[in-house]
Amino acid sequence: MDNGPEMRELEPVSGRPAAPACARLQAVRARMAEAARQAGRDPDSIALLAVGKTFGAAAVRELAACGQRAFGENYVQEAVDKIAALADLPLEWHFIGPVQSNKTRPIAEHFVWVHSLDRAKIAERLSAQRPAHLPPLQVCIEVNVSGETSKSGVAPAGVPALAAQVAGLPGLVLRGLMAIPAPGAGPAAQRAAFGRVRAVFDELVARGHALDTLSMGMSADLEAAILEGATIVRIGTALFGERTGKPHA
Ligand SMILES: *Cc1c(COP(=O)(O)O)cnc(C)c1O
């Protein structure tokens, strides 16, 4: 995925402070780079998805002006409005929220990735509704690695069957797995949860799936996720600030 130009010069230029959005982007990139260094991984192997839910098009535009290209959204109507308002920019839109079956069409039409696939019925609808003039939708299966504490995602034992179904659908390309472990745990528990996602990923690869994506890690736990192999981190708060508004549902 294209993350746009790398941020390099963010020091105040001729007395003008860097835009706060650019400073936050630089800080997140620095955290990612440090975690990659600790993990002995190439920082370029980890992509940053900026999660703008509840923030308006202007906030996304500001971050895009700092070089960010990939944006994640959770709510269909809010996202479709934002995508239309920002159609002049070369942005890449990822759907990361729960997918309701009556909302699959706008998702199939407006996004390039879906991270939160957790049912065969949704996969079939997205595949059938993907417009023929667009490349297949890139998808991740969402794994529930925290058991009862998380409502969304497939239990690890159910992932291979769903992966086999998705692999047979012409409108989709299965890229890997996504997970949102229970929040609040310390670094060791975070790493254990991400490690369980990694184990499911390894099992799928052993079964012959050609996968390259582990979408895991948010503002509070991106370091643990990168240490366990994350290739996409999904960051909202650390880039946009605390969410206070309701979604533009
Ligand atoms: C909101 C959200 C994020 C970003 O969370 P932060 O903690 O604000 O970084 C990432 N992934 C998903 C699925 C989300 O809903």
Coordinates of N, CA and C and ligand atoms in Angstrom, one line a residue:
M1 N 0.8 -1.2 0.0 CA 0.0 0.0 0.0 C 0.9 1.2 0.0
D2 N 0.4 2.3 -0.6 CA 1.2 3.5 -0.8 C 0.9 4.4 0.4
N3 N 2.0 4.7 1.1 CA 1.8 5.6 2.2 C 2.2 7.0 1.9
G4 N 2.5 7.3 0.7 CA 2.8 8.6 0.3 C 4.3 8.9 0.7
P5 N 4.7 10.2 0.5 CA 6.1 10.5 0.8 C 6.4 10.4 2.3
E6 N 7.6 10.0 2.5 CA 8.0 9.9 3.9 C 8.2 11.3 4.5
M7 N 7.8 11.4 5.8 CA 8.0 12.7 6.4 C 9.5 12.9 6.7
R8 N 10.0 14.0 6.3 CA 11.4 14.2 6.7 C 11.6 15.5 7.4
E9 N 11.3 16.6 6.8 CA 11.7 17.9 7.4 C 10.4 18.5 8.1
L10 N 10.3 18.3 9.4 CA 9.2 18.9 10.1 C 9.6 19.9 11.1
E11 N 10.8 20.2 11.2 CA 11.3 21.3 12.1 C 10.6 22.6 11.6
P12 N 10.5 23.6 12.5 CA 9.9 24.8 12.0 C 10.8 25.4 10.9
V13 N 10.1 25.8 9.8 CA 10.7 26.3 8.6 C 10.6 27.8 8.7
S14 N 11.7 28.5 8.6 CA 11.7 30.0 8.7 C 10.7 30.6 9.7
G15 N 10.9 30.1 10.9 CA 10.1 30.6 12.0 C 8.7 30.1 12.2
R16 N 8.2 29.4 11.1 CA 6.8 28.9 11.2 C 6.8 27.5 11.8
P17 N 6.0 27.3 12.9 CA 5.9 26.0 13.5 C 5.3 25.0 12.5
A18 N 5.7 23.7 12.6 CA 5.1 22.7 11.7 C 3.6 22.6 12.2
A19 N 2.8 22.3 11.2 CA 1.4 22.1 11.5 C 1.2 21.0 12.6
P20 N 0.3 21.1 13.5 CA 0.2 20.1 14.6 C -0.1 18.7 14.0
A21 N -0.9 18.6 12.9 CA -1.1 17.3 12.3 C 0.2 16.7 11.8
C22 N 1.0 17.5 11.2 CA 2.3 16.9 10.7 C 3.2 16.5 11.9
A23 N 3.2 17.3 13.0 CA 4.0 16.9 14.2 C 3.5 15.6 14.7
R24 N 2.2 15.4 14.8 CA 1.6 14.1 15.3 C 2.0 13.0 14.4
L25 N 1.9 13.2 13.1 CA 2.2 12.2 12.1 C 3.7 11.8 12.3
Q26 N 4.6 12.8 12.5 CA 6.0 12.5 12.6 C 6.2 11.7 13.9
A27 N 5.5 12.0 15.0 CA 5.6 11.3 16.3 C 5.2 9.9 16.1
V28 N 4.1 9.6 15.4 CA 3.7 8.2 15.3 C 4.7 7.5 14.4
R29 N 5.2 8.1 13.3 CA 6.1 7.4 12.5 C 7.4 7.1 13.3
A30 N 7.8 8.0 14.2 CA 9.0 7.8 15.1 C 8.7 6.6 16.0
R31 N 7.5 6.5 16.6 CA 7.2 5.3 17.4 C 7.3 4.0 16.6
M32 N 6.7 4.1 15.4 CA 6.7 2.9 14.5 C 8.2 2.5 14.2
A33 N 9.0 3.5 13.9 CA 10.4 3.2 13.5 C 11.2 2.6 14.6
E34 N 10.9 3.1 15.9 CA 11.6 2.6 17.0 C 11.2 1.2 17.3
A35 N 9.9 0.9 17.2 CA 9.4 -0.5 17.4 C 10.0 -1.4 16.4
A36 N 10.0 -0.9 15.1 CA 10.6 -1.8 14.1 C 12.1 -2.1 14.4
R37 N 12.8 -1.1 14.8 CA 14.2 -1.3 15.2 C 14.3 -2.3 16.3
Q38 N 13.5 -2.2 17.3 CA 13.6 -3.2 18.4 C 13.2 -4.6 17.9
A39 N 12.3 -4.7 16.9 CA 11.9 -6.0 16.4 C 12.9 -6.5 15.4
G40 N 13.9 -5.7 15.0 CA 14.8 -6.1 13.9 C 14.1 -6.1 12.6
R41 N 13.1 -5.3 12.4 CA 12.3 -5.3 11.1 C 12.6 -4.0 10.3
D42 N 12.4 -4.1 9.0 CA 12.5 -2.9 8.2 C 11.3 -2.0 8.4
P43 N 11.5 -0.8 8.8 CA 10.4 0.1 9.1 C 9.5 0.3 7.8
D44 N 10.0 0.1 6.6 CA 9.2 0.2 5.4 C 8.2 -0.9 5.2
S45 N 8.4 -2.0 6.1 CA 7.5 -3.1 5.9 C 6.2 -2.9 6.8
I46 N 6.1 -1.8 7.4 CA 4.9 -1.5 8.3 C 4.2 -0.2 7.8
A47 N 3.0 -0.4 7.4 CA 2.2 0.8 6.8 C 1.4 1.4 7.9
L48 N 1.1 2.7 7.7 CA 0.3 3.4 8.7 C -1.0 3.8 8.1
L49 N -2.1 3.3 8.7 CA -3.4 3.6 8.3 C -4.0 4.6 9.3
A50 N -4.3 5.8 8.9 CA -4.9 6.9 9.7 C -6.4 6.7 9.9
V51 N -6.8 6.6 11.1 CA -8.2 6.3 11.4 C -9.0 7.6 11.8
G52 N -9.8 8.1 10.9 CA -10.4 9.4 11.0 C -11.8 9.4 11.5
K53 N -12.3 8.3 12.1 CA -13.7 8.3 12.4 C -14.0 9.4 13.4
T54 N -15.2 10.0 13.2 CA -15.7 11.1 14.0 C -15.1 12.5 13.7
F55 N -13.9 12.4 12.9 CA -13.3 13.7 12.5 C -13.7 14.0 11.1
G56 N -13.9 15.2 10.8 CA -14.4 15.7 9.5 C -13.4 15.7 8.4
A57 N -13.9 16.0 7.2 CA -13.0 16.0 6.0 C -11.8 16.9 6.2
A58 N -12.0 18.1 6.9 CA -11.0 19.0 7.0 C -9.8 18.5 7.8
A59 N -10.0 17.7 8.8 CA -8.9 17.1 9.6 C -8.2 16.0 8.7
V60 N -8.9 15.3 7.9 CA -8.3 14.3 7.0 C -7.4 15.1 6.0
R61 N -8.0 16.2 5.5 CA -7.2 16.9 4.5 C -5.9 17.5 5.0
E62 N -6.0 17.9 6.3 CA -4.8 18.4 7.0 C -3.7 17.4 7.0
L63 N -4.1 16.1 7.4 CA -3.1 15.1 7.5 C -2.6 14.6 6.2
A64 N -3.5 14.7 5.2 CA -3.1 14.3 3.8 C -2.0 15.3 3.3
A65 N -2.2 16.6 3.7 CA -1.2 17.6 3.3 C 0.2 17.3 3.9
C66 N 0.2 16.5 5.0 CA 1.5 16.1 5.6 C 2.1 14.9 4.9
G67 N 1.4 14.3 3.9 CA 1.9 13.2 3.2 C 1.2 11.9 3.5
Q68 N 0.2 11.8 4.4 CA -0.5 10.6 4.7 C -1.5 10.3 3.5
R69 N -1.5 9.0 3.1 CA -2.4 8.7 1.9 C -3.5 7.7 2.3
A70 N -3.2 6.8 3.3 CA -4.1 5.7 3.6 C -5.0 6.0 4.8
F71 N -6.3 6.0 4.6 CA -7.2 6.4 5.7 C -8.2 5.3 6.0
G72 N -8.5 5.1 7.3 CA -9.5 4.1 7.7 C -10.7 4.7 8.2
E73 N -11.9 4.1 7.9 CA -13.2 4.6 8.4 C -14.0 3.4 8.9
N74 N -14.9 3.8 9.9 CA -15.7 2.7 10.6 C -17.2 2.8 10.2
Y75 N -17.6 3.9 9.8 CA -19.1 4.1 9.6 C -19.3 4.5 8.2
V76 N -20.2 3.7 7.5 CA -20.4 3.8 6.1 C -20.8 5.2 5.6
Q77 N -21.9 5.8 6.2 CA -22.3 7.1 5.7 C -21.3 8.2 5.9
E78 N -20.7 8.2 7.1 CA -19.7 9.2 7.4 C -18.6 9.1 6.4
A79 N -18.2 7.8 6.1 CA -17.1 7.6 5.2 C -17.4 8.1 3.8
V80 N -18.6 7.7 3.3 CA -18.9 8.0 1.9 C -19.0 9.5 1.8
D81 N -19.5 10.3 2.7 CA -19.5 11.7 2.7 C -18.1 12.3 2.6
K82 N -17.2 11.7 3.5 CA -15.8 12.2 3.5 C -15.1 11.9 2.2
I83 N -15.3 10.7 1.7 CA -14.6 10.3 0.5 C -15.0 11.3 -0.7
A84 N -16.3 11.6 -0.7 CA -16.8 12.6 -1.7 C -16.2 13.9 -1.5
A85 N -16.1 14.4 -0.3 CA -15.5 15.7 0.0 C -14.0 15.8 -0.3
L86 N -13.4 14.6 -0.4 CA -11.9 14.6 -0.5 C -11.5 14.0 -1.9
A87 N -12.5 13.9 -2.8 CA -12.3 13.2 -4.1 C -11.1 13.8 -4.9
D88 N -10.8 15.1 -4.6 CA -9.7 15.7 -5.3 C -8.3 15.2 -4.9
L89 N -8.2 14.5 -3.8 CA -6.9 14.0 -3.3 C -6.7 12.5 -3.7
P90 N -5.5 12.1 -3.9 CA -5.2 10.7 -4.2 C -5.1 9.8 -3.0
L91 N -6.3 9.7 -2.3 CA -6.3 8.9 -1.0 C -6.7 7.5 -1.2
E92 N -6.3 6.6 -0.3 CA -6.7 5.2 -0.3 C -7.6 4.9 0.9
W93 N -8.8 4.4 0.7 CA -9.7 4.3 1.8 C -9.9 2.8 2.2
H94 N -9.8 2.6 3.5 CA -9.9 1.2 4.1 C -11.2 1.2 5.0
F95 N -12.0 0.2 4.8 CA -13.2 0.1 5.8 C -12.7 -0.8 6.9
I96 N -12.9 -0.3 8.2 CA -12.4 -1.1 9.3 C -13.4 -1.4 10.4
G97 N -14.7 -0.9 10.1 CA -15.7 -1.1 11.1 C -16.6 -2.3 10.9
P98 N -17.5 -2.6 11.8 CA -18.4 -3.8 11.6 C -19.2 -3.6 10.3
V99 N -19.3 -4.7 9.5 CA -20.0 -4.6 8.2 C -21.4 -5.2 8.3
Q100 N -22.4 -4.3 8.1 CA -23.8 -4.8 8.1 C -24.1 -5.2 6.7
S101 N -25.0 -6.3 6.6 CA -25.2 -6.8 5.3 C -26.0 -5.8 4.4
N102 N -26.7 -4.9 5.0 CA -27.4 -3.9 4.1 C -26.5 -2.7 3.8
K103 N -25.2 -2.7 4.2 CA -24.3 -1.7 3.8 C -23.2 -2.1 3.0
T104 N -23.3 -3.4 2.5 CA -22.1 -3.9 1.7 C -21.9 -3.2 0.4
R105 N -23.0 -2.7 -0.3 CA -22.8 -2.1 -1.6 C -21.9 -0.9 -1.6
P106 N -22.3 0.1 -0.7 CA -21.4 1.3 -0.7 C -19.9 1.0 -0.3
I107 N -19.8 -0.1 0.5 CA -18.4 -0.4 0.9 C -17.7 -1.0 -0.3
A108 N -18.4 -1.9 -1.0 CA -17.8 -2.5 -2.3 C -17.5 -1.5 -3.3
E109 N -18.2 -0.4 -3.3 CA -18.1 0.6 -4.4 C -17.0 1.7 -4.0
H110 N -16.8 2.0 -2.7 CA -16.0 3.2 -2.4 C -14.7 2.9 -1.7
F111 N -14.4 1.6 -1.4 CA -13.2 1.3 -0.6 C -12.3 0.4 -1.4
V112 N -11.0 0.4 -1.1 CA -10.0 -0.5 -1.7 C -9.7 -1.7 -0.8
W113 N -9.9 -1.5 0.5 CA -9.7 -2.6 1.5 C -10.8 -2.6 2.5
V114 N -11.1 -3.9 2.9 CA -12.0 -4.1 4.1 C -11.2 -5.0 5.1
H115 N -11.0 -4.4 6.3 CA -10.2 -5.2 7.3 C -11.0 -6.0 8.2
S116 N -12.4 -5.8 8.2 CA -13.2 -6.4 9.3 C -14.2 -7.4 8.7
L117 N -13.7 -8.3 7.9 CA -14.6 -9.3 7.3 C -14.7 -10.4 8.4
D118 N -16.0 -10.8 8.7 CA -16.1 -11.9 9.7 C -17.2 -12.9 9.4
R119 N -17.8 -12.8 8.2 CA -18.9 -13.8 7.9 C -18.9 -14.1 6.4
A120 N -19.2 -15.3 6.1 CA -19.2 -15.7 4.7 C -20.3 -14.9 3.9
K121 N -21.4 -14.7 4.5 CA -22.5 -14.0 3.8 C -22.0 -12.6 3.4
I122 N -21.3 -11.9 4.3 CA -20.8 -10.6 3.9 C -19.7 -10.7 2.8
A123 N -18.9 -11.7 2.9 CA -17.9 -11.8 1.8 C -18.5 -12.1 0.5
E124 N -19.6 -12.9 0.5 CA -20.3 -13.1 -0.8 C -20.9 -11.9 -1.4
R125 N -21.5 -11.1 -0.5 CA -22.2 -9.8 -1.0 C -21.1 -8.8 -1.5
L126 N -20.0 -8.7 -0.7 CA -19.0 -7.7 -1.2 C -18.4 -8.2 -2.5
S127 N -18.2 -9.4 -2.7 CA -17.6 -9.9 -3.9 C -18.6 -9.7 -5.1
A128 N -19.9 -10.0 -4.9 CA -20.9 -9.8 -5.9 C -21.1 -8.4 -6.3
Q129 N -21.0 -7.5 -5.3 CA -21.3 -6.1 -5.5 C -20.0 -5.2 -5.9
R130 N -18.9 -5.9 -5.9 CA -17.7 -5.1 -6.3 C -17.8 -4.7 -7.8
P131 N -17.8 -3.5 -8.1 CA -17.9 -3.1 -9.5 C -16.9 -3.7 -10.4
A132 N -17.3 -4.1 -11.6 CA -16.4 -4.8 -12.5 C -15.2 -4.0 -13.0
H133 N -15.4 -2.7 -13.0 CA -14.3 -1.8 -13.5 C -13.2 -1.6 -12.4
L134 N -13.5 -2.0 -11.2 CA -12.5 -1.8 -10.1 C -11.7 -3.1 -9.9
P135 N -10.5 -3.0 -9.4 CA -9.7 -4.3 -9.0 C -10.5 -4.9 -7.8
P136 N -10.2 -6.2 -7.6 CA -10.9 -6.9 -6.5 C -10.6 -6.1 -5.1
L137 N -11.5 -6.3 -4.2 CA -11.4 -5.6 -2.9 C -10.4 -6.4 -2.1
Q138 N -9.5 -5.7 -1.5 CA -8.4 -6.4 -0.7 C -9.0 -6.6 0.7
V139 N -9.0 -7.8 1.3 CA -9.7 -8.0 2.5 C -8.8 -8.7 3.6
C140 N -9.1 -8.4 4.8 CA -8.6 -9.2 6.0 C -9.8 -9.8 6.7
I141 N -9.5 -10.9 7.3 CA -10.5 -11.5 8.2 C -10.2 -11.0 9.6
E142 N -11.3 -10.6 10.3 CA -11.1 -10.1 11.6 C -11.2 -11.3 12.6
V143 N -10.1 -11.5 13.4 CA -10.0 -12.6 14.3 C -10.3 -12.1 15.7
N144 N -11.2 -12.8 16.4 CA -11.5 -12.4 17.8 C -10.5 -13.2 18.7
V145 N -9.5 -12.5 19.2 CA -8.5 -13.2 20.0 C -8.7 -13.0 21.5
S146 N -9.7 -12.2 21.8 CA -10.0 -11.9 23.2 C -11.2 -12.5 23.8
G147 N -11.8 -13.5 23.1 CA -12.9 -14.2 23.6 C -14.1 -13.3 23.8
E148 N -14.7 -13.5 25.0 CA -16.0 -12.8 25.3 C -15.8 -11.3 25.4
T149 N -14.6 -10.8 25.6 CA -14.5 -9.4 25.8 C -14.6 -8.6 24.5
S150 N -14.6 -9.3 23.3 CA -14.8 -8.6 22.1 C -16.0 -9.2 21.3
K151 N -16.8 -8.4 20.8 CA -18.0 -8.8 20.1 C -17.8 -9.2 18.7
S152 N -16.8 -8.5 18.1 CA -16.6 -8.7 16.6 C -15.5 -9.7 16.3
G153 N -15.5 -10.2 15.1 CA -14.4 -11.1 14.7 C -14.8 -12.6 14.8
V154 N -14.1 -13.4 14.1 CA -14.3 -14.8 14.0 C -13.4 -15.5 15.1
A155 N -13.9 -16.5 15.8 CA -13.0 -17.2 16.7 C -11.9 -17.9 15.9
P156 N -10.7 -17.9 16.5 CA -9.5 -18.5 15.7 C -9.8 -19.8 15.0
A157 N -10.6 -20.7 15.7 CA -10.9 -22.0 15.1 C -11.7 -21.9 13.9
G158 N -12.5 -20.8 13.7 CA -13.3 -20.6 12.6 C -12.7 -19.9 11.4
V159 N -11.5 -19.4 11.6 CA -10.8 -18.7 10.5 C -10.5 -19.5 9.3
P160 N -9.9 -20.7 9.4 CA -9.6 -21.4 8.2 C -10.8 -21.7 7.2
A161 N -11.9 -22.0 7.8 CA -13.1 -22.2 6.9 C -13.5 -21.0 6.2
L162 N -13.5 -19.8 6.9 CA -13.9 -18.6 6.2 C -12.8 -18.2 5.2
A163 N -11.6 -18.4 5.5 CA -10.5 -18.1 4.6 C -10.7 -18.9 3.3
A164 N -11.0 -20.1 3.4 CA -11.2 -21.0 2.2 C -12.4 -20.5 1.4
Q165 N -13.4 -20.0 2.0 CA -14.6 -19.5 1.3 C -14.2 -18.2 0.6
V166 N -13.5 -17.3 1.3 CA -13.1 -16.0 0.7 C -12.2 -16.2 -0.5
A167 N -11.3 -17.2 -0.4 CA -10.3 -17.4 -1.4 C -11.0 -17.8 -2.7
G168 N -12.2 -18.3 -2.6 CA -12.9 -18.7 -3.8 C -13.8 -17.6 -4.5
L169 N -13.8 -16.4 -3.9 CA -14.7 -15.4 -4.4 C -13.9 -14.4 -5.4
P170 N -14.4 -14.2 -6.6 CA -13.7 -13.5 -7.6 C -13.5 -12.0 -7.3
G171 N -14.4 -11.4 -6.5 CA -14.4 -10.0 -6.2 C -13.5 -9.6 -5.1
L172 N -12.9 -10.6 -4.4 CA -12.1 -10.3 -3.2 C -10.7 -11.0 -3.3
V173 N -9.7 -10.3 -2.7 CA -8.4 -10.9 -2.5 C -8.1 -11.0 -1.0
L174 N -7.9 -12.2 -0.5 CA -7.6 -12.3 0.9 C -6.1 -11.9 1.2
R175 N -5.9 -10.9 2.0 CA -4.5 -10.4 2.2 C -4.0 -10.9 3.6
G176 N -4.9 -11.1 4.6 CA -4.4 -11.5 5.9 C -5.5 -11.3 6.9
L177 N -5.0 -11.0 8.1 CA -5.9 -11.0 9.3 C -5.8 -9.6 10.0
M178 N -6.9 -9.3 10.7 CA -7.0 -8.1 11.5 C -7.5 -8.5 12.9
A179 N -7.1 -7.7 13.9 CA -7.6 -8.0 15.2 C -7.6 -6.7 16.1
I180 N -8.5 -6.7 17.0 CA -8.6 -5.6 18.0 C -8.6 -6.3 19.4
P181 N -7.5 -6.6 20.0 CA -7.5 -7.2 21.3 C -8.1 -6.3 22.3
A182 N -8.6 -6.9 23.4 CA -9.2 -6.2 24.5 C -8.2 -5.1 25.0
P183 N -8.7 -3.9 25.2 CA -7.8 -2.8 25.6 C -7.4 -2.9 27.1
G184 N -6.5 -2.1 27.4 CA -6.2 -1.9 28.8 C -5.1 -2.9 29.4
A185 N -4.8 -3.9 28.7 CA -3.9 -4.9 29.2 C -2.5 -4.3 29.1
G186 N -1.6 -4.8 29.9 CA -0.2 -4.3 29.8 C 0.5 -4.9 28.6
P187 N 1.8 -4.5 28.4 CA 2.5 -4.9 27.2 C 2.6 -6.4 27.0
A188 N 2.8 -7.1 28.1 CA 3.0 -8.6 27.9 C 1.7 -9.2 27.4
A189 N 0.6 -8.8 28.0 CA -0.7 -9.3 27.5 C -1.0 -8.9 26.1
Q190 N -0.7 -7.6 25.8 CA -0.9 -7.1 24.4 C -0.1 -8.0 23.4
R191 N 1.2 -8.3 23.8 CA 2.0 -9.1 22.9 C 1.4 -10.5 22.7
A192 N 0.9 -11.1 23.9 CA 0.4 -12.4 23.8 C -0.8 -12.5 22.9
A193 N -1.7 -11.4 22.9 CA -2.9 -11.4 22.1 C -2.5 -11.3 20.6
F194 N -1.5 -10.4 20.3 CA -1.1 -10.2 18.9 C -0.4 -11.5 18.4
G195 N 0.3 -12.2 19.4 CA 1.0 -13.4 19.0 C 0.0 -14.5 18.6
R196 N -1.2 -14.5 19.3 CA -2.2 -15.5 18.9 C -2.7 -15.2 17.5
V197 N -2.8 -13.9 17.1 CA -3.2 -13.5 15.7 C -2.2 -14.1 14.7
R198 N -0.9 -13.8 15.1 CA 0.2 -14.3 14.3 C 0.2 -15.8 14.1
A199 N -0.2 -16.5 15.1 CA -0.2 -18.0 15.0 C -1.3 -18.4 14.0
V200 N -2.5 -17.7 14.1 CA -3.5 -18.1 13.1 C -3.1 -17.8 11.7
F201 N -2.4 -16.6 11.5 CA -1.8 -16.3 10.2 C -0.9 -17.3 9.7
D202 N 0.0 -17.8 10.6 CA 1.0 -18.8 10.2 C 0.3 -20.1 9.8
E203 N -0.8 -20.4 10.5 CA -1.5 -21.6 10.1 C -2.2 -21.5 8.7
L204 N -2.7 -20.3 8.4 CA -3.3 -20.1 7.1 C -2.2 -20.2 6.0
V205 N -1.1 -19.7 6.3 CA 0.0 -19.7 5.3 C 0.4 -21.2 5.1
A206 N 0.5 -21.9 6.2 CA 0.8 -23.4 6.1 C -0.2 -24.1 5.3
R207 N -1.4 -23.7 5.3 CA -2.5 -24.3 4.5 C -2.5 -23.9 3.0
G208 N -1.6 -23.0 2.7 CA -1.4 -22.6 1.3 C -1.9 -21.3 0.9
H209 N -2.4 -20.5 1.8 CA -2.9 -19.1 1.5 C -1.7 -18.2 1.4
A210 N -1.7 -17.4 0.3 CA -0.6 -16.4 0.1 C -1.0 -15.1 0.8
L211 N -0.6 -14.9 2.0 CA -1.0 -13.8 2.8 C 0.2 -12.9 3.1
D212 N 0.0 -11.6 3.2 CA 1.1 -10.7 3.5 C 0.7 -9.6 4.6
T213 N -0.5 -9.7 5.1 CA -1.0 -8.6 6.0 C -1.4 -9.0 7.4
L214 N -0.9 -8.4 8.3 CA -1.4 -8.5 9.7 C -1.7 -7.0 10.1
S215 N -3.0 -6.8 10.2 CA -3.5 -5.4 10.5 C -3.8 -5.4 12.0
M216 N -2.9 -4.9 12.8 CA -3.0 -4.9 14.2 C -2.2 -3.8 14.9
G217 N -2.7 -3.3 16.0 CA -2.0 -2.2 16.7 C -2.7 -0.9 16.5
M218 N -3.0 -0.2 17.6 CA -3.7 1.0 17.6 C -2.8 2.0 18.4
S219 N -3.4 3.2 18.7 CA -2.6 4.2 19.4 C -1.9 3.7 20.6
A220 N -2.6 2.9 21.4 CA -2.1 2.5 22.7 C -1.2 1.3 22.7
D221 N -1.2 0.5 21.6 CA -0.4 -0.8 21.6 C 0.3 -1.0 20.3
L222 N 0.6 0.0 19.5 CA 1.3 -0.2 18.2 C 2.6 -0.9 18.4
E223 N 3.4 -0.6 19.5 CA 4.7 -1.2 19.7 C 4.6 -2.7 19.8
A224 N 3.6 -3.2 20.7 CA 3.5 -4.6 20.9 C 3.1 -5.3 19.6
A225 N 2.2 -4.6 18.8 CA 1.8 -5.2 17.5 C 2.9 -5.3 16.6
I226 N 3.8 -4.3 16.5 CA 4.9 -4.4 15.6 C 5.9 -5.5 16.0
L227 N 6.1 -5.6 17.3 CA 7.0 -6.7 17.8 C 6.5 -8.0 17.4
E228 N 5.1 -8.2 17.2 CA 4.6 -9.5 16.9 C 4.3 -9.6 15.4
G229 N 4.7 -8.6 14.6 CA 4.7 -8.8 13.2 C 3.6 -8.0 12.4
A230 N 3.0 -7.0 13.0 CA 2.0 -6.2 12.3 C 2.6 -5.6 11.1
T231 N 1.9 -5.6 10.0 CA 2.3 -4.9 8.7 C 1.5 -3.7 8.4
I232 N 0.3 -3.5 9.1 CA -0.5 -2.3 9.1 C -0.9 -2.0 10.5
V233 N -0.6 -0.8 11.0 CA -1.1 -0.3 12.2 C -2.2 0.7 11.9
R234 N -3.3 0.7 12.7 CA -4.4 1.5 12.5 C -4.5 2.5 13.6
I235 N -4.2 3.8 13.3 CA -4.0 4.8 14.4 C -5.0 5.9 14.2
G236 N -5.7 6.2 15.3 CA -6.7 7.3 15.3 C -6.2 8.4 16.3
T237 N -6.4 8.1 17.6 CA -6.2 9.1 18.6 C -4.8 9.8 18.5
A238 N -3.8 9.0 18.3 CA -2.4 9.6 18.3 C -2.2 10.6 17.1
L239 N -3.1 10.4 16.0 CA -2.9 11.3 14.9 C -3.9 12.5 14.9
F240 N -5.2 12.2 15.3 CA -6.2 13.2 15.3 C -6.6 13.8 16.6
G241 N -6.1 13.2 17.7 CA -6.5 13.7 19.0 C -7.7 12.8 19.6
E242 N -8.1 13.1 20.8 CA -9.2 12.3 21.4 C -10.5 12.5 20.6
R243 N -11.2 11.4 20.5 CA -12.5 11.5 19.9 C -13.6 12.0 20.9
T244 N -14.2 13.1 20.6 CA -15.3 13.6 21.4 C -16.6 13.6 20.7
G245 N -16.5 13.9 19.4 CA -17.7 14.0 18.6 C -18.3 12.6 18.3
K246 N -19.6 12.6 18.0 CA -20.3 11.4 17.5 C -19.9 11.2 16.0
P247 N -20.0 10.0 15.6 CA -19.7 9.8 14.1 C -20.7 10.6 13.3
H248 N -20.3 11.0 12.2 CA -21.1 11.7 11.2 C -22.0 10.7 10.6
A249 N -22.8 10.0 11.4 CA -23.6 8.8 10.9 C -24.5 9.2 9.8
Ligands
LIG1 C1 -11.0 3.6 16.2 C2 -10.3 2.4 15.7 C3 -8.9 2.4 15.6 C4 -8.0 3.5 16.1 O1 -8.0 3.5 17.5 P1 -7.1 4.6 18.3 O2 -7.0 3.9 19.7 O3 -7.8 5.8 18.3 O4 -5.8 4.7 17.6 C5 -8.2 1.3 15.0 N1 -8.9 0.3 14.5 C6 -10.3 0.2 14.6 C7 -11.0 -1.0 14.1 C8 -11.0 1.3 15.2 O5 -12.3 1.2 15.3

